[in-house]
């Protein structure tokens, strides 16, 4: 990508075909999951959790799934259909699966949302620890529901937790999920008021808990995971610290000193938001047309989504939406949010 003398956008493909436009919208989506443990060179490491699993289905095969979020749930459910003999273990920091969507979204009062909104709006800068504590405190005060966004509950029983969440979803009573859904825009506003160091703190300590409670799985998937755990085909382990290759297999090292060996590893840690390996973005960065964000994506405006150059100056005709906005925006994958942002800025 480069600019013409009159500031039109020139996009050139690897076949040396150039396309000219007056406006560029970067919406290039996400990459494969980050290879957090350097396993890419090991043959039985599967980086795409939605791939067709070609390995043999036979007794004694142990499959490790990295993560216990929505991607891991999808992976376990899909693998259980195609491979009826293998045993699966989900490894993650919390060892717990996402909460469960209620059959029908129950009506909730606005007390919690209003109180959190007032807290965020009253502060020019937000600190990650203070925000997480205030969110939990206000939720307890206004609804009586406890919610710890940190990973301190890593000793929890995954099956018992899942059983509880399924029961809550089937009852129709308001849950943590019900209330967190109502404060998506408040969370985005809080994120925009955090300095980079506070954003990094939130991602390191609280993001896993936020996603577990906010990004709930459908009841149908929860029942499938529960049945797999009851049958012994699926288990979950907490406190994952490292994964290494050893003798053609993999060894998951846990925080309590325990180790668990598996034959295959499927990376279900979620799509990467880093763009520094993309030839397009590398070229734009070399020209100074963009700057990579430390949290992923590229630097752009929070209010107008205009892309910033290396000096922080906004381009008048280059915008970003979706994955490339991660870092500036907290939510960069939600379809409804991206659709609203696109419509607000007349992309559509």
mmCIF file of C-alpha atoms in Angstrom:
data_model
loop_
_atom_site.group_PDB
_atom_site.id
_atom_site.type_symbol
_atom_site.label_atom_id
_atom_site.label_comp_id
_atom_site.label_asym_id
_atom_site.label_seq_id
_atom_site.Cartn_x
_atom_site.Cartn_y
_atom_site.Cartn_z
ATOM 1 C CA UNK A 1 0.000 0.000 0.000
ATOM 2 C CA UNK A 2 1.200 3.499 -0.794
ATOM 3 C CA UNK A 3 -0.209 6.926 -1.566
ATOM 4 C CA UNK A 4 -0.278 8.609 -4.959
ATOM 5 C CA UNK A 5 0.875 12.252 -5.197
ATOM 6 C CA UNK A 6 -2.750 13.384 -4.765
ATOM 7 C CA UNK A 7 -3.202 11.035 -1.743
ATOM 8 C CA UNK A 8 -5.236 8.336 -3.432
ATOM 9 C CA UNK A 9 -4.585 4.847 -2.061
ATOM 10 C CA UNK A 10 -2.610 2.492 -4.305
ATOM 11 C CA UNK A 11 -2.842 -1.195 -3.448
ATOM 12 C CA UNK A 12 -0.507 -3.547 -5.315
ATOM 13 C CA UNK A 13 -0.899 -7.333 -5.302
ATOM 14 C CA UNK A 14 1.875 -9.905 -5.526
ATOM 15 C CA UNK A 15 1.007 -10.185 -9.258
ATOM 16 C CA UNK A 16 1.937 -6.490 -9.599
ATOM 17 C CA UNK A 17 -1.655 -5.432 -10.249
ATOM 18 C CA UNK A 18 -2.435 -2.034 -8.735
ATOM 19 C CA UNK A 19 -5.868 -0.930 -7.534
ATOM 20 C CA UNK A 20 -6.622 2.747 -6.920
ATOM 21 C CA UNK A 21 -9.190 4.029 -4.443
ATOM 22 C CA UNK A 22 -9.876 7.215 -2.548
ATOM 23 C CA UNK A 23 -10.517 5.479 0.794
ATOM 24 C CA UNK A 24 -8.970 2.392 2.399
ATOM 25 C CA UNK A 25 -10.688 0.370 5.128
ATOM 26 C CA UNK A 26 -8.467 -2.212 6.806
ATOM 27 C CA UNK A 27 -10.634 -5.133 7.968
ATOM 28 C CA UNK A 28 -8.261 -8.044 7.483
ATOM 29 C CA UNK A 29 -9.577 -10.180 10.336
ATOM 30 C CA UNK A 30 -7.419 -12.315 12.599
ATOM 31 C CA UNK A 31 -4.502 -14.673 12.255
ATOM 32 C CA UNK A 32 -3.985 -18.181 13.581
ATOM 33 C CA UNK A 33 -3.466 -18.448 17.353
ATOM 34 C CA UNK A 34 -0.122 -17.235 18.662
ATOM 35 C CA UNK A 35 2.355 -20.071 19.133
ATOM 36 C CA UNK A 36 2.834 -19.256 22.816
ATOM 37 C CA UNK A 37 5.075 -22.245 23.537
ATOM 38 C CA UNK A 38 7.159 -22.479 20.349
ATOM 39 C CA UNK A 39 5.581 -25.729 19.138
ATOM 40 C CA UNK A 40 5.176 -24.908 15.437
ATOM 41 C CA UNK A 41 8.057 -27.123 14.316
ATOM 42 C CA UNK A 42 6.704 -30.225 16.067
ATOM 43 C CA UNK A 43 4.697 -32.424 13.641
ATOM 44 C CA UNK A 44 1.743 -33.233 15.907
ATOM 45 C CA UNK A 45 1.061 -29.622 16.886
ATOM 46 C CA UNK A 46 -2.173 -28.392 15.274
ATOM 47 C CA UNK A 47 -2.351 -24.598 15.204
ATOM 48 C CA UNK A 48 -5.804 -24.311 13.623
ATOM 49 C CA UNK A 49 -8.458 -25.568 16.078
ATOM 50 C CA UNK A 50 -11.058 -25.629 13.285
ATOM 51 C CA UNK A 51 -9.011 -27.835 10.966
ATOM 52 C CA UNK A 52 -9.983 -31.317 9.852
ATOM 53 C CA UNK A 53 -8.281 -33.612 12.366
ATOM 54 C CA UNK A 54 -6.445 -36.210 10.299
ATOM 55 C CA UNK A 55 -4.772 -38.203 13.090
ATOM 56 C CA UNK A 56 -5.874 -41.746 13.861
ATOM 57 C CA UNK A 57 -8.835 -42.492 16.100
ATOM 58 C CA UNK A 58 -7.763 -45.298 18.398
ATOM 59 C CA UNK A 59 -7.679 -46.220 22.057
ATOM 60 C CA UNK A 60 -4.802 -44.802 24.034
ATOM 61 C CA UNK A 61 -4.432 -41.589 22.032
ATOM 62 C CA UNK A 62 -4.254 -38.535 24.296
ATOM 63 C CA UNK A 63 -5.064 -35.108 22.853
ATOM 64 C CA UNK A 64 -4.224 -31.881 24.653
ATOM 65 C CA UNK A 65 -6.344 -28.833 23.866
ATOM 66 C CA UNK A 66 -4.686 -25.539 24.796
ATOM 67 C CA UNK A 67 -7.355 -23.303 26.295
ATOM 68 C CA UNK A 68 -10.763 -23.809 27.873
ATOM 69 C CA UNK A 69 -12.721 -20.973 26.241
ATOM 70 C CA UNK A 70 -15.183 -20.989 23.368
ATOM 71 C CA UNK A 71 -12.624 -22.190 20.794
ATOM 72 C CA UNK A 72 -11.672 -25.076 23.075
ATOM 73 C CA UNK A 73 -15.338 -25.981 23.560
ATOM 74 C CA UNK A 74 -15.852 -26.026 19.781
ATOM 75 C CA UNK A 75 -12.728 -28.142 19.341
ATOM 76 C CA UNK A 76 -13.693 -30.701 21.977
ATOM 77 C CA UNK A 77 -17.224 -31.027 20.602
ATOM 78 C CA UNK A 78 -15.992 -31.452 17.015
ATOM 79 C CA UNK A 79 -13.252 -33.923 17.943
ATOM 80 C CA UNK A 80 -15.685 -36.006 19.989
ATOM 81 C CA UNK A 81 -17.811 -36.514 16.859
ATOM 82 C CA UNK A 82 -14.988 -37.568 14.540
ATOM 83 C CA UNK A 83 -12.751 -39.393 17.032
ATOM 84 C CA UNK A 84 -14.769 -41.560 19.386
ATOM 85 C CA UNK A 85 -11.834 -43.300 21.067
ATOM 86 C CA UNK A 86 -9.366 -40.545 21.935
ATOM 87 C CA UNK A 87 -9.210 -38.895 25.331
ATOM 88 C CA UNK A 88 -9.019 -35.105 25.561
ATOM 89 C CA UNK A 89 -7.658 -32.741 28.184
ATOM 90 C CA UNK A 90 -8.149 -28.965 28.137
ATOM 91 C CA UNK A 91 -5.173 -27.126 29.631
ATOM 92 C CA UNK A 92 -5.537 -23.491 30.706
ATOM 93 C CA UNK A 93 -4.767 -21.118 33.534
ATOM 94 C CA UNK A 94 -8.212 -21.345 35.127
ATOM 95 C CA UNK A 95 -9.137 -24.903 34.170
ATOM 96 C CA UNK A 96 -12.759 -23.754 33.914
ATOM 97 C CA UNK A 97 -15.099 -23.571 30.942
ATOM 98 C CA UNK A 98 -17.165 -20.496 29.974
ATOM 99 C CA UNK A 99 -20.445 -19.769 31.655
ATOM 100 C CA UNK A 100 -23.649 -20.841 29.914
ATOM 101 C CA UNK A 101 -26.153 -18.729 28.020
ATOM 102 C CA UNK A 102 -29.646 -18.805 29.531
ATOM 103 C CA UNK A 103 -32.439 -20.359 27.488
ATOM 104 C CA UNK A 104 -34.058 -16.921 27.379
ATOM 105 C CA UNK A 105 -32.267 -13.749 28.428
ATOM 106 C CA UNK A 106 -33.873 -12.796 31.755
ATOM 107 C CA UNK A 107 -34.959 -9.247 32.487
ATOM 108 C CA UNK A 108 -32.445 -7.362 34.615
ATOM 109 C CA UNK A 109 -32.593 -4.040 36.404
ATOM 110 C CA UNK A 110 -30.301 -1.226 35.285
ATOM 111 C CA UNK A 111 -28.841 -0.554 38.750
ATOM 112 C CA UNK A 112 -25.555 -2.339 38.054
ATOM 113 C CA UNK A 113 -25.087 -0.870 34.598
ATOM 114 C CA UNK A 114 -25.907 2.660 35.751
ATOM 115 C CA UNK A 115 -23.544 2.464 38.735
ATOM 116 C CA UNK A 116 -20.645 1.131 36.647
ATOM 117 C CA UNK A 117 -21.291 3.751 33.990
ATOM 118 C CA UNK A 118 -21.134 6.521 36.594
ATOM 119 C CA UNK A 119 -17.873 5.126 37.939
ATOM 120 C CA UNK A 120 -16.220 5.078 34.504
ATOM 121 C CA UNK A 121 -17.615 8.430 33.367
ATOM 122 C CA UNK A 122 -16.325 10.146 36.514
ATOM 123 C CA UNK A 123 -12.709 9.216 35.811
ATOM 124 C CA UNK A 124 -10.366 10.522 33.168
ATOM 125 C CA UNK A 125 -8.062 7.524 33.725
ATOM 126 C CA UNK A 126 -9.014 3.980 34.727
ATOM 127 C CA UNK A 127 -6.729 1.515 36.497
ATOM 128 C CA UNK A 128 -7.211 -2.184 35.772
ATOM 129 C CA UNK A 129 -7.171 -3.395 39.385
ATOM 130 C CA UNK A 130 -9.518 -0.672 40.589
ATOM 131 C CA UNK A 131 -11.932 -1.240 37.709
ATOM 132 C CA UNK A 132 -12.105 -5.003 38.250
ATOM 133 C CA UNK A 133 -12.626 -4.531 41.983
ATOM 134 C CA UNK A 134 -15.313 -1.907 41.451
ATOM 135 C CA UNK A 135 -17.133 -4.036 38.898
ATOM 136 C CA UNK A 136 -17.209 -6.994 41.286
ATOM 137 C CA UNK A 137 -18.231 -4.798 44.204
ATOM 138 C CA UNK A 138 -21.068 -3.098 42.341
ATOM 139 C CA UNK A 139 -22.338 -6.412 40.989
ATOM 140 C CA UNK A 140 -22.518 -7.822 44.505
ATOM 141 C CA UNK A 141 -24.125 -4.675 45.908
ATOM 142 C CA UNK A 142 -26.818 -4.349 43.238
ATOM 143 C CA UNK A 143 -27.561 -8.002 42.396
ATOM 144 C CA UNK A 144 -26.127 -10.173 45.163
ATOM 145 C CA UNK A 145 -24.048 -12.077 42.574
ATOM 146 C CA UNK A 146 -20.357 -12.703 43.212
ATOM 147 C CA UNK A 147 -17.866 -12.446 40.358
ATOM 148 C CA UNK A 148 -14.076 -12.590 40.598
ATOM 149 C CA UNK A 149 -12.484 -11.656 37.275
ATOM 150 C CA UNK A 150 -9.021 -12.711 38.381
ATOM 151 C CA UNK A 151 -7.619 -16.212 37.947
ATOM 152 C CA UNK A 152 -7.580 -16.932 41.669
ATOM 153 C CA UNK A 153 -10.228 -19.631 41.282
ATOM 154 C CA UNK A 154 -7.851 -21.981 39.486
ATOM 155 C CA UNK A 155 -8.510 -24.744 42.004
ATOM 156 C CA UNK A 156 -12.139 -25.023 40.965
ATOM 157 C CA UNK A 157 -13.786 -28.255 39.850
ATOM 158 C CA UNK A 158 -14.544 -27.801 36.134
ATOM 159 C CA UNK A 159 -17.392 -30.328 36.053
ATOM 160 C CA UNK A 160 -19.032 -29.005 39.227
ATOM 161 C CA UNK A 161 -18.726 -25.447 37.913
ATOM 162 C CA UNK A 162 -20.250 -26.494 34.592
ATOM 163 C CA UNK A 163 -23.118 -28.325 36.313
ATOM 164 C CA UNK A 164 -23.852 -25.199 38.361
ATOM 165 C CA UNK A 165 -23.821 -22.951 35.281
ATOM 166 C CA UNK A 166 -26.079 -25.297 33.325
ATOM 167 C CA UNK A 167 -28.556 -25.352 36.207
ATOM 168 C CA UNK A 168 -28.512 -21.561 36.377
ATOM 169 C CA UNK A 169 -29.055 -21.266 32.636
ATOM 170 C CA UNK A 170 -31.981 -23.686 32.704
ATOM 171 C CA UNK A 171 -33.594 -21.892 35.653
ATOM 172 C CA UNK A 172 -33.955 -18.629 33.773
ATOM 173 C CA UNK A 173 -32.517 -16.645 36.673
ATOM 174 C CA UNK A 174 -30.188 -13.707 35.956
ATOM 175 C CA UNK A 175 -26.517 -14.672 36.022
ATOM 176 C CA UNK A 176 -23.147 -12.949 35.772
ATOM 177 C CA UNK A 177 -23.435 -13.300 32.002
ATOM 178 C CA UNK A 178 -26.812 -11.533 32.015
ATOM 179 C CA UNK A 179 -25.312 -8.467 33.657
ATOM 180 C CA UNK A 180 -21.978 -8.344 31.836
ATOM 181 C CA UNK A 181 -23.814 -8.420 28.499
ATOM 182 C CA UNK A 182 -25.475 -5.158 29.520
ATOM 183 C CA UNK A 183 -22.195 -3.283 30.085
ATOM 184 C CA UNK A 184 -20.291 -3.999 26.864
ATOM 185 C CA UNK A 185 -20.193 -0.324 25.909
ATOM 186 C CA UNK A 186 -19.159 0.625 29.456
ATOM 187 C CA UNK A 187 -16.292 -1.870 29.267
ATOM 188 C CA UNK A 188 -15.196 -0.377 25.941
ATOM 189 C CA UNK A 189 -15.267 3.123 27.439
ATOM 190 C CA UNK A 190 -13.264 1.980 30.460
ATOM 191 C CA UNK A 191 -10.694 0.379 28.154
ATOM 192 C CA UNK A 192 -10.287 3.627 26.213
ATOM 193 C CA UNK A 193 -9.422 5.398 29.489
ATOM 194 C CA UNK A 194 -6.659 2.955 30.441
ATOM 195 C CA UNK A 195 -3.006 3.651 29.727
ATOM 196 C CA UNK A 196 -1.122 0.907 27.899
ATOM 197 C CA UNK A 197 0.362 -0.456 31.115
ATOM 198 C CA UNK A 198 -3.122 -0.746 32.626
ATOM 199 C CA UNK A 199 -4.456 -2.425 29.495
ATOM 200 C CA UNK A 200 -1.628 -4.960 29.716
ATOM 201 C CA UNK A 201 -2.432 -5.509 33.399
ATOM 202 C CA UNK A 202 -6.088 -6.127 32.581
ATOM 203 C CA UNK A 203 -5.219 -8.585 29.803
ATOM 204 C CA UNK A 204 -2.783 -10.472 32.023
ATOM 205 C CA UNK A 205 -4.914 -10.716 35.170
ATOM 206 C CA UNK A 206 -8.567 -10.144 34.338
ATOM 207 C CA UNK A 207 -9.260 -10.781 30.656
ATOM 208 C CA UNK A 208 -9.574 -14.549 31.064
ATOM 209 C CA UNK A 209 -12.155 -14.106 33.823
ATOM 210 C CA UNK A 210 -14.011 -11.462 31.847
ATOM 211 C CA UNK A 211 -14.219 -13.673 28.762
ATOM 212 C CA UNK A 212 -15.239 -16.733 30.777
ATOM 213 C CA UNK A 213 -18.178 -14.865 32.279
ATOM 214 C CA UNK A 214 -19.084 -12.595 29.357
ATOM 215 C CA UNK A 215 -18.549 -14.933 26.384
ATOM 216 C CA UNK A 216 -20.911 -17.662 27.496
ATOM 217 C CA UNK A 217 -21.444 -20.831 25.480
ATOM 218 C CA UNK A 218 -24.813 -22.057 24.192
ATOM 219 C CA UNK A 219 -26.623 -24.489 26.481
ATOM 220 C CA UNK A 220 -26.427 -27.209 23.808
ATOM 221 C CA UNK A 221 -22.621 -27.041 23.793
ATOM 222 C CA UNK A 222 -22.486 -26.962 27.589
ATOM 223 C CA UNK A 223 -24.503 -30.179 27.779
ATOM 224 C CA UNK A 224 -22.166 -31.833 25.255
ATOM 225 C CA UNK A 225 -19.110 -30.845 27.287
ATOM 226 C CA UNK A 226 -20.767 -32.015 30.497
ATOM 227 C CA UNK A 227 -21.556 -35.402 28.959
ATOM 228 C CA UNK A 228 -17.986 -35.768 27.696
ATOM 229 C CA UNK A 229 -16.651 -35.008 31.165
ATOM 230 C CA UNK A 230 -19.086 -37.368 32.849
ATOM 231 C CA UNK A 231 -18.011 -40.174 30.517
ATOM 232 C CA UNK A 232 -14.316 -39.528 31.204
ATOM 233 C CA UNK A 233 -13.518 -38.665 27.594
ATOM 234 C CA UNK A 234 -12.759 -35.042 28.486
ATOM 235 C CA UNK A 235 -11.015 -33.492 31.473
ATOM 236 C CA UNK A 236 -9.707 -30.027 32.343
ATOM 237 C CA UNK A 237 -6.476 -29.045 34.070
ATOM 238 C CA UNK A 238 -5.647 -25.676 35.585
ATOM 239 C CA UNK A 239 -2.459 -23.670 36.141
ATOM 240 C CA UNK A 240 -0.892 -24.359 32.735
ATOM 241 C CA UNK A 241 2.633 -22.924 32.727
ATOM 242 C CA UNK A 242 4.401 -24.444 29.728
ATOM 243 C CA UNK A 243 4.181 -27.054 26.979
ATOM 244 C CA UNK A 244 7.271 -28.721 25.548
ATOM 245 C CA UNK A 245 7.993 -31.391 22.975
ATOM 246 C CA UNK A 246 9.489 -34.577 24.403
ATOM 247 C CA UNK A 247 10.229 -37.763 22.484
ATOM 248 C CA UNK A 248 7.672 -37.180 19.762
ATOM 249 C CA UNK A 249 4.974 -36.298 22.308
ATOM 250 C CA UNK A 250 4.139 -33.209 24.349
ATOM 251 C CA UNK A 251 4.449 -32.477 28.038
ATOM 252 C CA UNK A 252 2.148 -29.948 29.709
ATOM 253 C CA UNK A 253 3.737 -28.491 32.829
ATOM 254 C CA UNK A 254 1.342 -27.218 35.475
ATOM 255 C CA UNK A 255 1.809 -24.678 38.225
ATOM 256 C CA UNK A 256 1.471 -27.240 41.009
ATOM 257 C CA UNK A 257 4.441 -29.186 39.637
ATOM 258 C CA UNK A 258 2.324 -31.846 37.959
ATOM 259 C CA UNK A 259 3.030 -32.934 34.385
ATOM 260 C CA UNK A 260 0.748 -34.435 31.785
ATOM 261 C CA UNK A 261 1.940 -36.051 28.531
ATOM 262 C CA UNK A 262 -0.189 -36.116 25.367
ATOM 263 C CA UNK A 263 0.235 -37.335 21.793
ATOM 264 C CA UNK A 264 -1.244 -34.318 19.990
ATOM 265 C CA UNK A 265 -1.713 -30.660 20.862
ATOM 266 C CA UNK A 266 -4.483 -28.507 19.378
ATOM 267 C CA UNK A 267 -4.056 -24.780 19.942
ATOM 268 C CA UNK A 268 -7.449 -23.326 20.907
ATOM 269 C CA UNK A 269 -6.169 -20.211 22.669
ATOM 270 C CA UNK A 270 -8.012 -17.897 20.279
ATOM 271 C CA UNK A 271 -7.066 -15.930 17.200
ATOM 272 C CA UNK A 272 -4.005 -13.707 17.305
ATOM 273 C CA UNK A 273 -4.446 -9.968 16.934
ATOM 274 C CA UNK A 274 -0.805 -9.361 16.084
ATOM 275 C CA UNK A 275 -0.198 -8.072 12.568
ATOM 276 C CA UNK A 276 3.585 -7.769 12.522
ATOM 277 C CA UNK A 277 3.996 -11.006 10.538
ATOM 278 C CA UNK A 278 1.776 -9.831 7.663
ATOM 279 C CA UNK A 279 3.672 -8.676 4.523
ATOM 280 C CA UNK A 280 1.074 -5.934 3.928
ATOM 281 C CA UNK A 281 1.375 -4.487 7.425
ATOM 282 C CA UNK A 282 5.145 -4.943 7.498
ATOM 283 C CA UNK A 283 5.415 -2.867 4.335
ATOM 284 C CA UNK A 284 3.102 -0.176 5.697
ATOM 285 C CA UNK A 285 5.076 -0.068 8.927
ATOM 286 C CA UNK A 286 8.382 0.293 7.039
ATOM 287 C CA UNK A 287 6.968 3.328 5.226
ATOM 288 C CA UNK A 288 5.771 4.817 8.512
ATOM 289 C CA UNK A 289 2.149 4.672 7.362
ATOM 290 C CA UNK A 290 1.092 2.704 10.464
ATOM 291 C CA UNK A 291 2.328 1.920 13.958
ATOM 292 C CA UNK A 292 1.756 -1.437 15.631
ATOM 293 C CA UNK A 293 -0.159 -1.381 18.906
ATOM 294 C CA UNK A 294 1.467 -3.201 21.822
ATOM 295 C CA UNK A 295 -1.866 -4.929 22.558
ATOM 296 C CA UNK A 296 -2.335 -6.085 18.957
ATOM 297 C CA UNK A 297 -3.611 -4.453 15.797
ATOM 298 C CA UNK A 298 -2.462 -1.000 14.731
ATOM 299 C CA UNK A 299 -2.825 2.440 16.249
ATOM 300 C CA UNK A 300 -6.078 4.141 15.290
ATOM 301 C CA UNK A 301 -8.601 6.602 16.686
ATOM 302 C CA UNK A 302 -11.061 5.358 19.300
ATOM 303 C CA UNK A 303 -13.878 7.649 18.154
ATOM 304 C CA UNK A 304 -13.364 7.712 14.386
ATOM 305 C CA UNK A 305 -11.244 4.560 13.668
ATOM 306 C CA UNK A 306 -8.845 6.562 11.489
ATOM 307 C CA UNK A 307 -5.471 4.848 11.201
ATOM 308 C CA UNK A 308 -2.496 6.727 12.668
ATOM 309 C CA UNK A 309 0.964 6.926 11.132
ATOM 310 C CA UNK A 310 4.216 6.438 13.040
ATOM 311 C CA UNK A 311 3.992 10.004 14.377
ATOM 312 C CA UNK A 312 0.445 9.567 15.675
ATOM 313 C CA UNK A 313 -1.131 11.639 12.886
ATOM 314 C CA UNK A 314 -4.475 10.333 11.640
ATOM 315 C CA UNK A 315 -4.803 9.595 7.922
ATOM 316 C CA UNK A 316 -7.845 11.373 6.441
ATOM 317 C CA UNK A 317 -8.788 8.421 4.237
ATOM 318 C CA UNK A 318 -7.508 5.230 5.925
ATOM 319 C CA UNK A 319 -9.715 3.498 8.496
ATOM 320 C CA UNK A 320 -9.693 0.222 10.413
ATOM 321 C CA UNK A 321 -12.471 -2.020 11.668
ATOM 322 C CA UNK A 322 -12.421 -5.417 13.356
ATOM 323 C CA UNK A 323 -9.196 -7.257 14.136
ATOM 324 C CA UNK A 324 -6.769 -4.439 13.208
ATOM 325 C CA UNK A 325 -8.350 -2.217 15.900
ATOM 326 C CA UNK A 326 -7.463 -4.515 18.798
ATOM 327 C CA UNK A 327 -5.542 -2.502 21.344
ATOM 328 C CA UNK A 328 -7.413 0.692 20.588
ATOM 329 C CA UNK A 329 -10.685 -1.183 21.087
ATOM 330 C CA UNK A 330 -11.355 -3.866 23.661
ATOM 331 C CA UNK A 331 -13.818 -5.688 21.424
ATOM 332 C CA UNK A 332 -12.490 -6.274 17.922
ATOM 333 C CA UNK A 333 -14.239 -9.511 16.922
ATOM 334 C CA UNK A 334 -17.888 -9.067 17.907
ATOM 335 C CA UNK A 335 -19.958 -8.857 14.716
ATOM 336 C CA UNK A 336 -22.675 -6.624 16.160
ATOM 337 C CA UNK A 337 -20.163 -4.132 17.565
ATOM 338 C CA UNK A 338 -18.136 -3.995 14.347
ATOM 339 C CA UNK A 339 -21.301 -3.562 12.301
ATOM 340 C CA UNK A 340 -22.331 -0.615 14.459
ATOM 341 C CA UNK A 341 -18.870 0.970 14.188
ATOM 342 C CA UNK A 342 -18.884 0.535 10.432
ATOM 343 C CA UNK A 343 -22.322 2.121 10.108
ATOM 344 C CA UNK A 344 -21.397 5.002 12.427
ATOM 345 C CA UNK A 345 -18.453 5.875 10.178
ATOM 346 C CA UNK A 346 -20.380 5.316 6.911
ATOM 347 C CA UNK A 347 -18.339 2.301 5.858
ATOM 348 C CA UNK A 348 -21.597 0.674 4.762
#
